mmCIF file of C-alpha atoms in Angstrom:
data_model
loop_
_atom_site.group_PDB
_atom_site.id
_atom_site.type_symbol
_atom_site.label_atom_id
_atom_site.label_comp_id
_atom_site.label_asym_id
_atom_site.label_seq_id
_atom_site.Cartn_x
_atom_site.Cartn_y
_atom_site.Cartn_z
ATOM 1 C CA MET C 279 3.197 -18.063 -27.980
ATOM 2 C CA VAL C 280 1.132 -15.580 -25.982
ATOM 3 C CA LEU C 281 0.954 -14.933 -22.370
ATOM 4 C CA VAL C 282 -2.513 -13.605 -21.316
ATOM 5 C CA GLN C 283 -4.177 -12.776 -18.104
ATOM 6 C CA ALA C 284 -7.528 -14.909 -18.366
ATOM 7 C CA ARG C 285 -10.758 -13.097 -17.720
ATOM 8 C CA GLY C 286 -12.351 -13.822 -14.354
ATOM 9 C CA VAL C 287 -9.030 -15.270 -12.970
ATOM 10 C CA ASP C 288 -8.021 -13.541 -9.773
ATOM 11 C CA GLU C 289 -4.746 -15.350 -8.885
ATOM 12 C CA GLY C 290 -2.524 -15.772 -11.787
ATOM 13 C CA ALA C 291 -2.133 -16.059 -15.568
ATOM 14 C CA VAL C 292 -2.957 -18.506 -18.221
ATOM 15 C CA TRP C 293 -0.329 -19.696 -20.716
ATOM 16 C CA ARG C 294 -1.862 -20.248 -24.343
ATOM 17 C CA VAL C 295 0.038 -21.144 -27.552
ATOM 18 C CA GLU C 296 -1.567 -19.254 -30.222
ATOM 19 C CA HIS C 297 -1.110 -20.588 -33.799
ATOM 20 C CA VAL C 298 -1.497 -18.112 -36.640
ATOM 21 C CA ALA C 299 -3.894 -18.885 -39.341
ATOM 22 C CA ALA C 300 -2.190 -21.709 -41.543
ATOM 23 C CA SER C 301 -3.485 -19.996 -44.684
ATOM 24 C CA TYR C 302 -1.699 -16.737 -43.744
ATOM 25 C CA ALA C 303 1.588 -18.181 -41.998
ATOM 26 C CA GLY C 304 2.176 -20.599 -45.038
ATOM 27 C CA ALA C 305 2.083 -17.774 -47.668
ATOM 28 C CA ASN C 306 3.859 -15.167 -45.591
ATOM 29 C CA ALA C 307 6.433 -16.962 -43.252
ATOM 30 C CA PRO C 308 8.345 -16.277 -41.342
ATOM 31 C CA ILE C 309 6.361 -14.221 -38.869
ATOM 32 C CA ARG C 310 8.510 -11.163 -38.137
ATOM 33 C CA VAL C 311 6.380 -8.948 -35.752
ATOM 34 C CA ALA C 312 3.503 -9.614 -33.310
ATOM 35 C CA ALA C 313 1.658 -7.748 -30.654
ATOM 36 C CA CYS C 314 -0.743 -8.914 -27.930
ATOM 37 C CA SER C 315 -3.850 -6.810 -26.379
ATOM 38 C CA ALA C 316 -4.773 -6.690 -22.957
ATOM 39 C CA ASP C 317 -7.546 -9.257 -23.556
ATOM 40 C CA GLY C 318 -5.408 -11.586 -25.394
ATOM 41 C CA ARG C 319 -6.156 -11.045 -28.957
ATOM 42 C CA VAL C 320 -3.028 -11.145 -31.196
ATOM 43 C CA ALA C 321 -1.911 -9.341 -34.315
ATOM 44 C CA ALA C 322 0.863 -10.834 -36.369
ATOM 45 C CA ALA C 323 2.704 -9.996 -39.733
ATOM 46 C CA GLY C 324 5.091 -11.977 -41.968
ATOM 47 C CA THR C 325 6.598 -10.928 -45.041
ATOM 48 C CA ARG C 326 3.601 -9.156 -46.286
ATOM 49 C CA GLY C 327 0.115 -8.353 -44.973
ATOM 50 C CA MET C 328 -1.299 -8.971 -41.314
ATOM 51 C CA ALA C 329 -3.532 -11.338 -39.500
ATOM 52 C CA VAL C 330 -5.641 -10.387 -36.439
ATOM 53 C CA SER C 331 -7.192 -13.136 -34.048
ATOM 54 C CA THR C 332 -10.658 -12.709 -32.831
ATOM 55 C CA GLY C 333 -10.528 -15.541 -30.238
ATOM 56 C CA HIS C 334 -11.227 -19.256 -30.158
ATOM 57 C CA GLY C 335 -8.638 -19.912 -32.921
ATOM 58 C CA ARG C 336 -10.249 -17.617 -35.524
ATOM 59 C CA TRP C 337 -8.311 -15.041 -37.410
ATOM 60 C CA ARG C 338 -9.155 -12.140 -39.777
ATOM 61 C CA LEU C 339 -7.030 -11.736 -43.011
ATOM 62 C CA GLN C 340 -6.523 -8.852 -45.136
ATOM 63 C CA ARG C 341 -7.579 -8.895 -48.836
ATOM 64 C CA ALA C 342 -5.115 -10.645 -51.305
ATOM 65 C CA ALA C 343 -4.492 -7.416 -53.079
ATOM 66 C CA ARG C 344 -3.468 -5.564 -50.060
ATOM 67 C CA GLU C 345 -1.491 -8.522 -48.679
ATOM 68 C CA ARG C 346 0.618 -8.695 -51.791
ATOM 69 C CA ILE C 347 1.883 -5.130 -51.552
ATOM 70 C CA VAL C 348 1.987 -4.097 -47.905
ATOM 71 C CA GLU C 349 4.771 -4.942 -45.447
ATOM 72 C CA TYR C 350 4.111 -4.365 -41.775
ATOM 73 C CA THR C 351 7.421 -3.417 -39.854
ATOM 74 C CA ALA C 352 6.108 -3.031 -36.323
ATOM 75 C CA LEU C 353 2.724 -3.564 -34.446
ATOM 76 C CA ALA C 354 1.225 -2.426 -31.225
ATOM 77 C CA TRP C 355 -2.264 -2.640 -29.576
ATOM 78 C CA SER C 356 -3.695 0.886 -28.606
ATOM 79 C CA GLY C 357 -6.815 0.052 -26.685
ATOM 80 C CA SER C 358 -9.033 -1.656 -29.243
ATOM 81 C CA HIS C 359 -7.057 -0.654 -32.225
ATOM 82 C CA VAL C 360 -4.031 -2.317 -33.903
ATOM 83 C CA ALA C 361 -1.448 0.473 -34.477
ATOM 84 C CA ALA C 362 0.329 -0.923 -37.447
ATOM 85 C CA ALA C 363 3.539 0.764 -39.239
ATOM 86 C CA CYS C 364 3.969 -0.448 -42.870
ATOM 87 C CA VAL C 365 5.482 0.084 -46.186
ATOM 88 C CA ASP C 366 3.226 0.248 -49.220
ATOM 89 C CA HIS C 367 5.466 -1.249 -51.891
ATOM 90 C CA ALA C 368 3.053 -0.150 -54.823
ATOM 91 C CA ARG C 369 3.103 3.344 -53.787
ATOM 92 C CA ASN C 370 6.704 3.341 -52.188
ATOM 93 C CA THR C 371 5.406 4.997 -49.083
ATOM 94 C CA ALA C 372 5.654 4.392 -45.292
ATOM 95 C CA ARG C 373 2.425 4.800 -43.353
ATOM 96 C CA LEU C 374 0.986 4.296 -39.729
ATOM 97 C CA GLU C 375 -2.399 2.669 -39.756
ATOM 98 C CA PHE C 376 -5.130 2.136 -37.119
ATOM 99 C CA TRP C 377 -7.439 -1.086 -37.593
ATOM 100 C CA MET C 378 -10.245 -1.816 -35.476
ATOM 101 C CA GLY C 379 -9.317 -5.323 -33.903
ATOM 102 C CA GLY C 380 -12.895 -6.797 -33.891
ATOM 103 C CA ARG C 381 -13.617 -5.780 -37.502
ATOM 104 C CA ALA C 382 -12.966 -7.004 -40.892
ATOM 105 C CA LEU C 383 -9.442 -6.009 -42.201
ATOM 106 C CA ASP C 384 -10.728 -4.288 -45.330
ATOM 107 C CA ALA C 385 -9.537 -1.017 -44.761
ATOM 108 C CA PRO C 386 -7.926 0.856 -41.669
ATOM 109 C CA ALA C 387 -9.910 3.024 -39.590
ATOM 110 C CA ALA C 388 -7.461 5.786 -39.896
ATOM 111 C CA SER C 389 -3.926 6.353 -41.331
ATOM 112 C CA ILE C 390 -1.283 8.803 -41.896
ATOM 113 C CA ASP C 391 1.708 9.055 -43.930
ATOM 114 C CA LEU C 392 5.397 8.722 -42.404
ATOM 115 C CA ASP C 393 8.507 10.360 -43.752
ATOM 116 C CA ALA C 394 10.521 7.196 -43.266
ATOM 117 C CA ARG C 395 9.963 3.506 -42.680
ATOM 118 C CA ALA C 396 9.264 2.689 -38.870
ATOM 119 C CA VAL C 397 11.249 0.226 -36.967
ATOM 120 C CA VAL C 398 9.499 0.463 -33.390
ATOM 121 C CA VAL C 399 5.951 1.087 -32.399
ATOM 122 C CA SER C 400 4.735 1.312 -28.758
ATOM 123 C CA ALA C 401 1.544 2.247 -27.304
ATOM 124 C CA HIS C 402 1.205 4.567 -24.207
ATOM 125 C CA GLY C 403 -2.527 4.930 -23.430
ATOM 126 C CA SER C 404 -4.394 6.861 -26.199
ATOM 127 C CA ALA C 405 -0.777 7.693 -27.759
ATOM 128 C CA VAL C 406 1.345 5.562 -30.114
ATOM 129 C CA LEU C 407 5.073 6.278 -30.230
ATOM 130 C CA VAL C 408 6.701 5.518 -33.747
ATOM 131 C CA LEU C 409 10.554 5.461 -34.253
ATOM 132 C CA SER C 410 11.666 5.778 -37.746
ATOM 133 C CA GLU C 411 14.721 4.230 -39.361
ATOM 134 C CA HIS C 412 16.140 7.843 -39.395
ATOM 135 C CA GLY C 413 15.910 8.237 -35.609
ATOM 136 C CA MET C 414 12.840 10.377 -35.334
ATOM 137 C CA LEU C 415 10.564 9.577 -32.538
ATOM 138 C CA SER C 416 7.044 10.816 -33.183
ATOM 139 C CA GLU C 417 3.861 10.650 -30.944
ATOM 140 C CA TYR C 418 0.615 10.088 -32.765
ATOM 141 C CA ALA C 419 -2.924 9.861 -31.527
ATOM 142 C CA LEU C 420 -6.441 9.155 -33.063
ATOM 143 C CA ALA C 421 -8.304 12.317 -33.278
ATOM 144 C CA ALA C 422 -11.873 12.558 -31.784
ATOM 145 C CA GLY C 423 -14.188 10.361 -33.781
ATOM 146 C CA GLY C 424 -11.279 7.951 -34.687
ATOM 147 C CA ALA C 425 -11.105 8.774 -38.133
ATOM 148 C CA GLN C 426 -8.021 10.712 -38.335
ATOM 149 C CA VAL C 427 -4.505 10.531 -36.909
ATOM 150 C CA GLU C 428 -2.847 13.684 -35.495
ATOM 151 C CA LEU C 429 0.902 14.159 -34.773
ATOM 152 C CA ARG C 430 1.495 15.485 -31.227
ATOM 153 C CA ARG C 431 5.196 15.874 -30.879
ATOM 154 C CA ALA C 432 8.486 14.517 -32.145
ATOM 155 C CA VAL C 433 11.909 14.023 -30.752
ATOM 156 C CA ASP C 434 15.176 13.430 -32.885
ATOM 157 C CA VAL C 435 16.848 10.769 -30.967
ATOM 158 C CA ALA C 436 19.359 10.045 -33.645
ATOM 159 C CA ALA C 437 21.053 13.466 -32.716
ATOM 160 C CA CYS C 438 21.488 12.155 -29.307
ATOM 161 C CA GLY C 439 23.630 9.114 -30.474
ATOM 162 C CA VAL C 440 20.642 6.517 -30.494
ATOM 163 C CA ASP C 441 21.085 4.164 -33.548
ATOM 164 C CA ALA C 442 17.430 3.379 -34.611
ATOM 165 C CA HIS C 443 18.403 0.214 -36.242
ATOM 166 C CA CYS C 444 19.443 -1.298 -32.847
ATOM 167 C CA VAL C 445 16.496 -0.100 -30.901
ATOM 168 C CA ARG C 446 14.211 -2.800 -29.651
ATOM 169 C CA GLN C 447 11.917 -0.832 -27.402
ATOM 170 C CA VAL C 448 11.104 2.754 -26.986
ATOM 171 C CA MET C 449 8.769 4.574 -24.547
ATOM 172 C CA TRP C 450 8.442 7.768 -22.537
ATOM 173 C CA ALA C 451 10.044 7.979 -19.172
ATOM 174 C CA PRO C 452 7.514 8.455 -16.243
ATOM 175 C CA GLY C 453 6.869 12.078 -16.080
ATOM 176 C CA ALA C 454 4.186 14.628 -16.396
ATOM 177 C CA CYS C 455 5.355 15.033 -19.907
ATOM 178 C CA GLY C 456 4.586 18.036 -21.776
ATOM 179 C CA ASP C 457 5.725 18.982 -25.273
ATOM 180 C CA SER C 458 9.129 20.042 -23.809
ATOM 181 C CA GLY C 459 11.401 18.322 -21.142
ATOM 182 C CA ALA C 460 10.141 14.789 -21.818
ATOM 183 C CA ALA C 461 12.508 12.041 -21.391
ATOM 184 C CA VAL C 462 12.790 8.881 -23.580
ATOM 185 C CA VAL C 463 13.672 5.232 -22.325
ATOM 186 C CA VAL C 464 15.016 3.000 -25.054
ATOM 187 C CA VAL C 465 16.465 -0.410 -25.164
ATOM 188 C CA GLN C 466 19.248 -0.221 -27.825
ATOM 189 C CA GLY C 467 20.987 -3.356 -28.338
ATOM 190 C CA ALA C 468 21.549 -4.850 -24.884
ATOM 191 C CA GLN C 469 21.662 -1.309 -23.300
ATOM 192 C CA LEU C 470 19.050 0.639 -21.314
ATOM 193 C CA ARG C 471 19.264 4.334 -22.089
ATOM 194 C CA VAL C 472 17.627 7.423 -21.198
ATOM 195 C CA VAL C 473 17.427 10.280 -23.808
ATOM 196 C CA ARG C 474 16.903 13.792 -22.401
ATOM 197 C CA ASP C 475 18.006 17.401 -23.056
ATOM 198 C CA GLY C 476 19.838 16.579 -26.193
ATOM 199 C CA ARG C 477 21.846 13.688 -24.846
ATOM 200 C CA ALA C 478 21.637 9.999 -24.127
ATOM 201 C CA SER C 479 22.891 8.377 -21.011
ATOM 202 C CA THR C 480 23.219 4.595 -20.427
ATOM 203 C CA VAL C 481 21.816 3.235 -17.263
ATOM 204 C CA GLY C 482 23.220 -0.350 -17.781
ATOM 205 C CA ARG C 483 22.504 -3.740 -19.370
ATOM 206 C CA ALA C 484 19.116 -4.579 -20.353
ATOM 207 C CA GLU C 485 17.158 -7.280 -22.550
ATOM 208 C CA HIS C 486 13.832 -5.722 -22.045
ATOM 209 C CA VAL C 487 12.142 -2.932 -19.981
ATOM 210 C CA SER C 488 8.546 -2.075 -18.673
ATOM 211 C CA ILE C 489 6.917 0.493 -16.539
ATOM 212 C CA SER C 490 4.159 -0.121 -13.997
ATOM 213 C CA SER C 491 2.022 2.114 -12.287
ATOM 214 C CA VAL C 492 1.989 2.558 -8.332
ATOM 215 C CA ASN C 493 0.307 5.601 -7.515
ATOM 216 C CA ILE C 494 0.510 5.206 -3.607
ATOM 217 C CA GLY C 495 1.437 8.166 -1.581
ATOM 218 C CA SER C 496 4.598 9.593 -2.785
ATOM 219 C CA MET C 497 5.567 6.844 -5.109
ATOM 220 C CA HIS C 498 4.211 7.271 -8.653
ATOM 221 C CA SER C 499 5.574 4.167 -10.608
ATOM 222 C CA ALA C 500 8.489 1.974 -11.186
ATOM 223 C CA VAL C 501 10.775 1.116 -14.205
ATOM 224 C CA TRP C 502 11.597 -2.418 -14.478
ATOM 225 C CA TRP C 503 14.228 -4.194 -16.529
ATOM 226 C CA TYR C 504 15.983 -7.613 -17.015
ATOM 227 C CA ASP C 505 19.718 -7.592 -17.340
ATOM 228 C CA GLY C 506 20.116 -11.129 -18.294
ATOM 229 C CA MET C 507 20.567 -12.232 -14.507
ATOM 230 C CA GLN C 508 17.955 -10.500 -12.554
ATOM 231 C CA VAL C 509 15.045 -8.160 -12.660
ATOM 232 C CA LEU C 510 15.919 -4.689 -11.480
ATOM 233 C CA ALA C 511 13.649 -1.732 -10.593
ATOM 234 C CA ALA C 512 14.072 2.064 -10.094
ATOM 235 C CA PRO C 513 10.966 3.482 -8.225
ATOM 236 C CA VAL C 514 9.997 6.930 -9.394
ATOM 237 C CA SER C 515 8.629 9.213 -6.765
ATOM 238 C CA LEU C 516 5.610 11.589 -7.404
ATOM 239 C CA ASP C 517 7.990 14.545 -7.053
ATOM 240 C CA ASP C 518 10.335 13.064 -9.914
ATOM 241 C CA PHE C 519 7.209 12.493 -12.020
ATOM 242 C CA MET C 520 5.952 15.919 -11.487
ATOM 243 C CA SER C 521 9.073 17.470 -12.481
ATOM 244 C CA ASN C 522 9.938 15.128 -15.434
ATOM 245 C CA ASP C 523 13.099 14.240 -13.365
ATOM 246 C CA THR C 524 14.933 10.972 -14.367
ATOM 247 C CA ARG C 525 17.145 10.910 -11.384
ATOM 248 C CA ALA C 526 15.449 7.514 -10.241
ATOM 249 C CA LEU C 527 17.019 5.873 -13.319
ATOM 250 C CA ASP C 528 20.353 8.014 -12.857
ATOM 251 C CA ARG C 529 20.760 6.578 -9.443
ATOM 252 C CA GLY C 530 20.261 2.983 -10.783
ATOM 253 C CA PRO C 531 18.133 0.263 -9.457
ATOM 254 C CA SER C 532 16.679 0.014 -5.749
ATOM 255 C CA VAL C 533 15.157 -3.192 -6.260
ATOM 256 C CA HIS C 534 17.123 -6.562 -7.108
ATOM 257 C CA LEU C 535 15.417 -9.767 -7.823
ATOM 258 C CA PRO C 536 17.533 -12.603 -8.919
ATOM 259 C CA LEU C 537 15.707 -15.249 -11.257
ATOM 260 C CA ASP C 538 16.264 -18.621 -12.459
ATOM 261 C CA PHE C 539 13.661 -18.359 -15.109
ATOM 262 C CA TYR C 540 13.224 -15.833 -18.183
ATOM 263 C CA PRO C 541 10.903 -13.057 -17.232
ATOM 264 C CA LEU C 542 8.339 -11.747 -19.750
ATOM 265 C CA VAL C 543 5.704 -9.830 -17.773
ATOM 266 C CA ILE C 544 5.756 -7.590 -14.745
ATOM 267 C CA ALA C 545 2.241 -8.187 -13.504
ATOM 268 C CA ALA C 546 1.902 -5.241 -11.395
ATOM 269 C CA ASP C 547 -1.464 -6.002 -10.149
ATOM 270 C CA HIS C 548 -0.316 -9.316 -8.846
ATOM 271 C CA GLY C 549 3.009 -8.301 -7.280
ATOM 272 C CA MET C 550 4.618 -10.767 -9.535
ATOM 273 C CA VAL C 551 7.187 -11.455 -12.354
ATOM 274 C CA ILE C 552 5.824 -14.006 -14.685
ATOM 275 C CA GLY C 553 8.051 -15.821 -17.294
ATOM 276 C CA LEU C 554 9.120 -19.003 -18.909
ATOM 277 C CA ASP C 555 11.235 -21.958 -17.667
ATOM 278 C CA GLN C 556 13.892 -21.735 -20.157
ATOM 279 C CA ASP C 557 14.366 -25.754 -20.238
ATOM 280 C CA SER C 558 10.801 -25.817 -21.526
ATOM 281 C CA VAL C 559 11.166 -23.375 -24.537
ATOM 282 C CA GLY C 560 10.625 -25.085 -27.750
ATOM 283 C CA THR C 561 8.502 -27.781 -26.326
ATOM 284 C CA HIS C 562 4.691 -28.344 -26.920
ATOM 285 C CA ALA C 563 4.053 -27.518 -23.266
ATOM 286 C CA PRO C 564 6.074 -24.372 -22.270
ATOM 287 C CA MET C 565 6.149 -24.114 -18.367
ATOM 288 C CA LEU C 566 5.112 -20.820 -16.949
ATOM 289 C CA ARG C 567 6.796 -19.703 -13.739
ATOM 290 C CA GLY C 568 6.528 -16.776 -11.525
ATOM 291 C CA THR C 569 8.070 -15.095 -8.329
ATOM 292 C CA LEU C 570 6.669 -12.295 -6.082
ATOM 293 C CA PHE C 571 8.462 -8.852 -6.401
ATOM 294 C CA LEU C 572 6.081 -7.512 -3.699
ATOM 295 C CA PRO C 573 8.451 -8.239 -0.687
ATOM 296 C CA SER C 574 11.453 -6.750 -2.498
ATOM 297 C CA LEU C 575 9.631 -3.530 -3.460
ATOM 298 C CA LEU C 576 8.017 -3.208 0.002
ATOM 299 C CA SER C 577 11.481 -3.602 1.645
ATOM 300 C CA HIS C 578 12.694 -0.636 -0.417
ATOM 301 C CA MET C 579 9.316 1.314 0.310
ATOM 302 C CA LEU C 580 9.882 0.737 4.202
ATOM 303 C CA HIS C 581 13.285 2.288 3.933
ATOM 304 C CA THR C 582 11.796 5.496 2.180
ATOM 305 C CA SER C 583 8.364 5.833 3.543
ATOM 306 C CA GLU C 584 6.549 3.612 6.073
ATOM 307 C CA PRO C 585 3.104 5.252 5.267
ATOM 308 C CA ASP C 586 3.516 4.556 1.476
ATOM 309 C CA ALA C 587 4.654 0.820 2.206
ATOM 310 C CA LEU C 588 1.559 0.286 4.416
ATOM 311 C CA MET C 589 -0.789 1.705 1.715
ATOM 312 C CA TYR C 590 0.940 -0.287 -1.096
ATOM 313 C CA ALA C 591 0.662 -3.573 1.015
ATOM 314 C CA ALA C 592 -2.955 -2.969 1.898
ATOM 315 C CA SER C 593 -3.698 -2.734 -1.893
ATOM 316 C CA PHE C 594 -2.832 -6.528 -2.006
ATOM 317 C CA GLU C 595 -4.387 -7.717 1.195
ATOM 318 C CA HIS C 596 -7.200 -9.196 -0.740
ATOM 319 C CA ARG C 597 -4.885 -11.372 -2.762
ATOM 320 C CA GLY C 598 -4.629 -15.190 -1.729
ATOM 321 C CA PHE C 599 -0.750 -14.818 -1.803
ATOM 322 C CA PHE C 600 -0.820 -11.778 0.469
ATOM 323 C CA ALA C 601 0.111 -13.820 3.638
ATOM 324 C CA HIS C 602 3.016 -15.708 1.930
ATOM 325 C CA ALA C 603 4.346 -12.514 0.517
ATOM 326 C CA MET C 604 4.481 -10.850 3.790
ATOM 327 C CA GLU C 605 6.097 -13.917 5.427
ATOM 328 C CA LYS C 606 8.810 -13.592 2.760
ATOM 329 C CA LEU C 607 9.257 -9.736 3.657
ATOM 330 C CA LEU C 608 9.381 -10.581 7.381
ATOM 331 C CA HIS C 609 11.830 -13.396 6.840
ATOM 332 C CA GLU C 610 14.239 -11.293 4.845
ATOM 333 C CA ALA C 611 14.021 -8.509 7.345
ATOM 334 C CA LEU C 612 14.745 -11.012 10.150
ATOM 335 C CA VAL C 613 17.751 -12.889 8.674
ATOM 336 C CA ASN C 614 19.348 -9.973 7.011
ATOM 337 C CA ASP C 615 18.743 -7.755 9.900
ATOM 338 C CA MET C 616 17.179 -5.076 7.621
ATOM 339 C CA ARG C 617 14.372 -2.817 8.963
ATOM 340 C CA LEU C 618 12.837 -5.516 11.248
ATOM 341 C CA ASP C 619 11.106 -2.881 13.590
ATOM 342 C CA ARG C 620 9.579 -1.109 10.402
ATOM 343 C CA THR C 621 8.458 -4.381 8.971
ATOM 344 C CA VAL C 622 6.687 -5.551 12.106
ATOM 345 C CA ARG C 623 4.975 -2.215 12.504
ATOM 346 C CA MET C 624 3.622 -2.371 9.134
ATOM 347 C CA LEU C 625 2.437 -5.955 9.365
ATOM 348 C CA ALA C 626 0.748 -5.266 12.773
ATOM 349 C CA HIS C 627 -2.109 -3.393 10.817
ATOM 350 C CA PHE C 628 -3.176 -6.534 9.150
ATOM 351 C CA ALA C 629 -5.624 -8.982 10.480
ATOM 352 C CA GLN C 630 -3.370 -11.911 9.606
ATOM 353 C CA PHE C 631 -0.398 -10.496 11.551
ATOM 354 C CA ASP C 632 -0.221 -13.425 14.010
ATOM 355 C CA ASP C 633 -0.372 -15.978 11.357
ATOM 356 C CA ILE C 634 2.343 -14.414 9.385
ATOM 357 C CA VAL C 635 4.794 -14.214 12.416
ATOM 358 C CA VAL C 636 3.997 -17.812 13.414
ATOM 359 C CA HIS C 637 4.442 -19.254 9.947
ATOM 360 C CA CYS C 638 7.563 -17.132 9.342
ATOM 361 C CA ALA C 639 9.125 -18.226 12.555
ATOM 362 C CA ARG C 640 8.389 -21.887 11.941
ATOM 363 C CA LYS C 641 10.411 -21.621 8.629
ATOM 364 C CA THR C 642 13.290 -19.867 10.215
ATOM 365 C CA GLU C 643 15.921 -21.275 12.377
ATOM 366 C CA ALA C 644 15.284 -21.003 16.249
ATOM 367 C CA ALA C 645 18.465 -18.835 16.578
ATOM 368 C CA PHE C 646 16.353 -15.787 15.140
ATOM 369 C CA TRP C 647 13.156 -16.217 17.222
ATOM 370 C CA PRO C 648 14.340 -14.309 20.216
ATOM 371 C CA GLN C 649 14.916 -11.252 17.998
ATOM 372 C CA LEU C 650 11.641 -11.700 16.280
ATOM 373 C CA PHE C 651 9.529 -12.175 19.231
ATOM 374 C CA GLU C 652 11.168 -9.410 21.136
ATOM 375 C CA CYS C 653 9.906 -7.149 18.293
ATOM 376 C CA VAL C 654 6.284 -8.559 18.221
ATOM 377 C CA GLY C 655 5.989 -8.493 21.960
ATOM 378 C CA GLY C 656 6.624 -12.052 23.152
ATOM 379 C CA ALA C 657 5.648 -15.521 22.176
ATOM 380 C CA ALA C 658 3.390 -15.922 25.062
ATOM 381 C CA ARG C 659 1.379 -12.925 24.317
ATOM 382 C CA LEU C 660 0.998 -13.641 20.804
ATOM 383 C CA PHE C 661 -0.308 -17.164 21.753
ATOM 384 C CA MET C 662 -3.033 -15.559 24.079
ATOM 385 C CA ARG C 663 -3.968 -13.226 21.200
ATOM 386 C CA CYS C 664 -4.461 -16.089 19.003
ATOM 387 C CA LEU C 665 -6.714 -17.845 21.400
ATOM 388 C CA ASN C 666 -8.743 -14.682 22.129
ATOM 389 C CA ASN C 667 -9.339 -13.825 18.504
ATOM 390 C CA GLY C 668 -10.199 -17.620 17.737
ATOM 391 C CA ARG C 669 -7.099 -18.432 15.669
ATOM 392 C CA LEU C 670 -6.917 -21.802 17.214
ATOM 393 C CA ARG C 671 -4.941 -23.358 14.326
ATOM 394 C CA THR C 672 -2.237 -20.624 14.665
ATOM 395 C CA ALA C 673 -2.191 -20.995 18.413
ATOM 396 C CA ALA C 674 -1.515 -24.744 17.996
ATOM 397 C CA GLN C 675 1.108 -23.983 15.673
ATOM 398 C CA SER C 676 2.904 -21.622 18.080
ATOM 399 C CA LEU C 677 3.150 -24.193 20.815
ATOM 400 C CA LEU C 678 6.440 -25.275 19.400
ATOM 401 C CA ILE C 679 7.874 -21.844 19.642
ATOM 402 C CA LEU C 680 6.527 -21.575 23.194
ATOM 403 C CA GLN C 681 8.076 -24.832 24.193
ATOM 404 C CA THR C 682 11.495 -23.549 22.950
ATOM 405 C CA MET C 683 11.326 -20.170 24.146
ATOM 406 C CA GLU C 684 9.402 -20.126 27.587
ATOM 407 C CA PRO C 685 9.776 -21.949 30.799
ATOM 408 C CA PRO C 686 8.079 -25.489 31.008
ATOM 409 C CA GLU C 687 5.396 -24.191 33.075
ATOM 410 C CA VAL C 688 4.210 -21.599 30.843
ATOM 411 C CA ALA C 689 4.336 -24.157 27.868
ATOM 412 C CA ALA C 690 2.243 -26.533 29.936
ATOM 413 C CA LYS C 691 -0.173 -23.879 30.930
ATOM 414 C CA SER C 692 -0.527 -22.951 27.278
ATOM 415 C CA PHE C 693 -1.317 -26.502 26.290
ATOM 416 C CA ALA C 694 -4.134 -26.640 28.899
ATOM 417 C CA GLU C 695 -5.685 -23.324 27.861
ATOM 418 C CA LEU C 696 -5.815 -24.380 24.151
ATOM 419 C CA ASP C 697 -7.283 -27.831 25.127
ATOM 420 C CA ASP C 698 -9.927 -25.816 27.035
ATOM 421 C CA HIS C 699 -10.787 -23.792 23.984
ATOM 422 C CA ASN C 700 -11.011 -26.917 21.846
ATOM 423 C CA MET C 701 -13.557 -28.668 24.238
#
């Protein structure tokens, strides 16, 4: 099963069940490793050989002679290439191979011998990280022209107490990583660990981890992980990134997002966590679910830097869910008495401000209305602003608020003014 972002779809994701070619799966079951490209193509490997999808249910397979002798132990997509770690049982050697995803699987575009069997492979831009069973983490990349593989650097994580056989994910920590001073993030068993300066520290429980780019103001990125109950995030500042500092992870999570489904993807461009309804797993129609992380992350950013929060929110203004996300942000700030003034100041920069305030108020207990409208300048002033800006629907929706908060004569006058605008 593969979760992909469909081309041309702006507001969500498409769930697709991908069936590995029967001729391959039947001869090499069970499927042990798989990887998905950014455009939804799949590479999968069973007991021997590898199969790569080309779309529309079609698969490319390796020649029978190779399929019989090569076992693929880890896969990752690096751009248009499949980075595949394998063991050649005929030669008794381990290799890292790069296969062009859209071409026949006759021979790899490039390959390099490894000192030991690889247990985890992950892609980071043009680089590929390979963790061997002996605990050596190596970074490789295709050289210019794509016909050769070069080793860039290596880190012995086993010497830091990391058991490679228990590692499920490995990646560089956010940082302007040079050959020295780079930190490594690993998921070992059910623990999120950071390896740096010859030692490994445990951040907390984690089933999987991902890193999303932000690049807004003083905030560079965010490290996300799921601890079995909630999604947690540690935002990484630009200063931390430039100094290769892992203190964001050392401090622990700043964002907490409880979930009632199993998360699979942090869709950073959509401000969402997307995953599966656990009750639907194993059925013919697994149910895709999602929730917005944007309000939680913005709440943290408002605490650290209002300008950064404004810039980050503005990057989502064109999304259809933007107003709903801002309503959630305003609601949480109001009912939890957290940074309401800052939240309102930020929202006031957007054209949908009045709509957001009114819709939030109508979904919130009236006991909170005085606090909210004291912050936004009064219900009557908001009503007049809606009339003057031609937002008659929002003005009509605010009449209930006016009836509750203003004297009867003010509410009656507002009714008449709205009626005049509708004539």
